[in-house]
Tab-separated table of C-alpha atoms in Angstrom:
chain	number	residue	atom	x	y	z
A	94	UNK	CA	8.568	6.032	-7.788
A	95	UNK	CA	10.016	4.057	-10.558
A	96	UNK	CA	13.313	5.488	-9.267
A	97	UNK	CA	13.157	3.813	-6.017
A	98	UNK	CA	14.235	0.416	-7.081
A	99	UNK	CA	16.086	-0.364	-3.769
A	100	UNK	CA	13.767	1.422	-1.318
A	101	UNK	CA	12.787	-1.144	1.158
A	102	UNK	CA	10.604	0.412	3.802
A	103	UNK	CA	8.074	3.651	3.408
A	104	UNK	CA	6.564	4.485	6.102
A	105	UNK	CA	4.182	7.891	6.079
A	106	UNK	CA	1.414	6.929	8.469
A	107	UNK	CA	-0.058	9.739	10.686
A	108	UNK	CA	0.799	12.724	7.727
A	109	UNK	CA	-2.245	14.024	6.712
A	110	UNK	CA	-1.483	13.130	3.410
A	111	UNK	CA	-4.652	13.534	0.784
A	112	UNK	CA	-3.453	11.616	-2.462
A	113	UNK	CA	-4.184	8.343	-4.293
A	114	UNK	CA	-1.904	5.147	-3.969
A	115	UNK	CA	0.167	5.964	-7.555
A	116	UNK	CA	0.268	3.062	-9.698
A	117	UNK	CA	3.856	3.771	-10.047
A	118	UNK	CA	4.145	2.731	-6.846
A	119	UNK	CA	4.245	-0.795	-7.911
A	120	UNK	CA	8.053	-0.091	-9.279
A	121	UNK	CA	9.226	-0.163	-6.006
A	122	UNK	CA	10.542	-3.482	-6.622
A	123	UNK	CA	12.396	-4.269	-3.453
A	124	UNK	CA	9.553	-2.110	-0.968
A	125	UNK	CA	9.399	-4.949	2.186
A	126	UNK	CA	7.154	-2.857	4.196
A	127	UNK	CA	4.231	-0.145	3.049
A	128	UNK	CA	2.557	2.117	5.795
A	129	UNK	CA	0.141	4.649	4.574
A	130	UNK	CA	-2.001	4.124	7.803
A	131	UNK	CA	-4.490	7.105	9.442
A	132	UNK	CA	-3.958	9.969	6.288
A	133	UNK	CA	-6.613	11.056	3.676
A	134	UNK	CA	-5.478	8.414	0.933
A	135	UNK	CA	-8.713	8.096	-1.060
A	136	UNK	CA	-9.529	6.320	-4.276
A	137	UNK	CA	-9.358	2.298	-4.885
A	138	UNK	CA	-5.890	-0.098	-4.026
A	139	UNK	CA	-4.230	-0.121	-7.537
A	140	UNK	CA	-3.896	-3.509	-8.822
A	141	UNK	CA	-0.023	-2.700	-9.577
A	142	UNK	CA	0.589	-3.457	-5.779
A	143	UNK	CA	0.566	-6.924	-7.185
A	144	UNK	CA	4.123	-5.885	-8.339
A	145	UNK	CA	5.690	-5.370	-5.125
A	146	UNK	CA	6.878	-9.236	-4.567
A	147	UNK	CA	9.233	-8.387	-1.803
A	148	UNK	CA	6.241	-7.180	0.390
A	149	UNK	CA	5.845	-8.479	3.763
A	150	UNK	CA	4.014	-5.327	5.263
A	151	UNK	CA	1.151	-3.692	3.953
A	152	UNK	CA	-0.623	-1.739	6.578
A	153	UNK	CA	-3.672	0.971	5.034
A	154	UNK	CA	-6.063	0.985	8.150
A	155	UNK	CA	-8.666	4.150	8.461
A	156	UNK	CA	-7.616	5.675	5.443
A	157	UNK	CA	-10.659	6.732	2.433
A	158	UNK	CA	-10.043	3.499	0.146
A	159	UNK	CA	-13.279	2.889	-1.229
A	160	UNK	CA	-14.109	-0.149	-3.762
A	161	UNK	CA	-12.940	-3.927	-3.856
A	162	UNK	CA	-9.350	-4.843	-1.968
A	163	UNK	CA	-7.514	-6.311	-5.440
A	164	UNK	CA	-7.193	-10.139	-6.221
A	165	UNK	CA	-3.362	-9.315	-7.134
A	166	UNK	CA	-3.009	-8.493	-3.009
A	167	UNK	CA	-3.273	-13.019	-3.150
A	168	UNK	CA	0.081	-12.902	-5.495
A	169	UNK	CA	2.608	-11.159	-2.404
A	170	UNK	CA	3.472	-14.728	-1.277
A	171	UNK	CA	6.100	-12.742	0.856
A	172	UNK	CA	3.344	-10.828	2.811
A	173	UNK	CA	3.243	-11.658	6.036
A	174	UNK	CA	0.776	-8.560	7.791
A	175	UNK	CA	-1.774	-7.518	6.144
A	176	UNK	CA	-3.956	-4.279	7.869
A	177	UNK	CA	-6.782	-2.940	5.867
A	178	UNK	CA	-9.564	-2.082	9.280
A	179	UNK	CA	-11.230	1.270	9.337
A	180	UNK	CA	-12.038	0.855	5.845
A	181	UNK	CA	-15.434	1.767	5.763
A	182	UNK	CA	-16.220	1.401	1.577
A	183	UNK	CA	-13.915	-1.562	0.771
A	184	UNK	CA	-14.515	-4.823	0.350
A	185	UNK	CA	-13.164	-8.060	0.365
């Protein structure tokens, strides 16, 4: 991911996808909108998601995240939707 300096948009919702949210993830520098929505992501939110300052889109409804949502979500002052529902085990 670390790479991907210039990617702007990932969108992979409806996949199927079983992982974690990398922590590399975070070096997406210039990522403006993340949809992970309706896969098997389980695990916690990393707190490196703090690093994407260009976000405006975060959307990670009914996926597995389990734990607390990160402070560092309060530091993306470019996010402008935010979509965590379905999210049985996190917390605010």
């Amino acid at each position: 991911w670390s790479q991907l300096t210039n990617l702007e948009q990932l969108v992979l919702s409806q996949n199927a996808i079983s992982a974690v949210i990398p922590n590399s993830l975070g070096d997406c520098s210039s990522l403006q909108t993340l949809h992970l929505s309706r896969n098997k992501i389980h695990g916690t939110i990393p707190t490196h998601i703090g690093k994407l300052v260009s976000l405006e889109e975060l959307a990670l409804e009914l996926i597995l995240i389990s734990g607390v949502v990160p402070s560092e979500i309060g530091q993306l002052s470019n996010l402008k939707s935010l979509a965590l529902s379905g999210n049985l085990e996190s917390t605010l």
